[in-house]
Amino acid sequence: MEKLRPGIVSGAVRMGATNYYATTVLPLLLAEFSELYPAIHIDLEVGVAEEMQRKLAPAFDLTINAFQGGEGNGVLLRKDPVVWAMSHRARPHLKTPIPLAVLPQGSLLRRWAQEALTAAGRRWVVVQESSSVEVLKACVLAGLAVGVFQDSTVRAAPGLRPLLPEARFTHKYKLIRFA
């Protein structure tokens, strides 16, 4: 943009992002961008996948969002499997109904979890709903619920562990089993 326009580049960029990207990927990138382009204001809103996509044209210039493989019209930034997770010290996955800690309605991870459990004939109940992944991790770490996270989130959280590999989601939302 600088080569096309003489002088200082300025303006505003309206951006939407899901919680994961807003808390792990974007902070350092936005800090570096702000150093390079101090006259550009970044207006970042954090929300759930469905909401971010719905607001793309009217409210946002761009979104950083998660999609199921093969969906979406954007640029692939990364692939990160989705896993069931629980605390090292508890076994909430053996309860009936299965207690869940999930993002609000409209979240891709929540939809996958609910569809997978329903398709497997497992009863479930939401015991913690939050737009904060940190709140959900705290609930799961305390042993109160099973969570659904991106694999990198679980690996970076001491005390959390993925359920056995057989319990991962597939692209068809199948839940093989909890073990």
Tab-separated table of C-alpha atoms in Angstrom, residues 18-21 47-50 65-68 71 80-85 100-117 124 126 130-133 136-137 146-154 169-170 173:
chain	number	residue	atom	x	y	z
A	18	THR	CA	-12.656	-16.213	17.232
A	19	ASN	CA	-11.357	-16.437	20.797
A	20	TYR	CA	-8.528	-18.821	19.984
A	21	TYR	CA	-6.994	-16.580	17.328
A	47	GLY	CA	-16.891	-13.753	18.949
A	48	VAL	CA	-17.968	-17.205	17.865
A	49	ALA	CA	-17.451	-18.593	14.364
A	50	GLU	CA	-21.020	-18.310	13.086
A	65	ASN	CA	-12.267	-17.810	11.731
A	66	ALA	CA	-12.418	-21.591	11.912
A	67	PHE	CA	-14.154	-23.777	9.364
A	68	GLN	CA	-14.592	-27.446	8.799
A	71	GLU	CA	-15.681	-25.015	3.828
A	80	ASP	CA	-5.502	-27.905	14.075
A	81	PRO	CA	-7.454	-31.034	15.015
A	82	VAL	CA	-10.338	-30.780	17.425
A	83	VAL	CA	-10.126	-32.983	20.518
A	84	TRP	CA	-12.160	-33.854	23.563
A	85	ALA	CA	-10.240	-32.858	26.681
A	100	LEU	CA	-19.816	-30.184	28.818
A	101	ALA	CA	-17.895	-26.914	29.019
A	102	VAL	CA	-18.524	-25.159	25.704
A	103	LEU	CA	-18.473	-21.870	23.848
A	104	PRO	CA	-21.791	-20.057	23.203
A	105	GLN	CA	-24.291	-21.049	20.511
A	106	GLY	CA	-22.854	-20.380	17.064
A	107	SER	CA	-19.480	-21.866	17.942
A	108	LEU	CA	-18.215	-24.475	15.514
A	109	LEU	CA	-16.635	-26.509	18.331
A	110	ARG	CA	-19.867	-26.520	20.326
A	111	ARG	CA	-21.878	-27.620	17.305
A	112	TRP	CA	-19.427	-30.432	16.577
A	113	ALA	CA	-19.499	-31.631	20.194
A	114	GLN	CA	-23.272	-31.657	20.438
A	115	GLU	CA	-23.740	-33.285	17.035
A	116	ALA	CA	-21.119	-35.939	17.799
A	117	LEU	CA	-22.624	-36.857	21.154
A	124	TRP	CA	-25.063	-34.494	27.519
A	126	VAL	CA	-23.932	-27.962	29.332
A	130	SER	CA	-18.481	-19.068	28.195
A	131	SER	CA	-17.024	-17.059	25.339
A	132	SER	CA	-13.689	-17.294	27.167
A	133	VAL	CA	-11.556	-20.334	26.413
A	136	LEU	CA	-13.730	-23.273	29.840
A	137	LYS	CA	-10.229	-24.617	30.485
A	146	VAL	CA	-15.371	-32.450	29.329
A	147	GLY	CA	-14.235	-29.719	26.942
A	148	VAL	CA	-13.851	-29.468	23.207
A	149	PHE	CA	-10.746	-27.572	22.128
A	150	GLN	CA	-8.249	-27.291	19.363
A	151	ASP	CA	-5.423	-29.749	19.971
A	152	SER	CA	-2.839	-26.972	20.349
A	153	THR	CA	-4.914	-25.447	23.179
A	154	VAL	CA	-4.906	-28.727	25.096
A	169	PHE	CA	-13.890	-35.772	15.883
A	170	THR	CA	-13.840	-36.714	12.247
A	173	TYR	CA	-18.852	-35.399	13.232
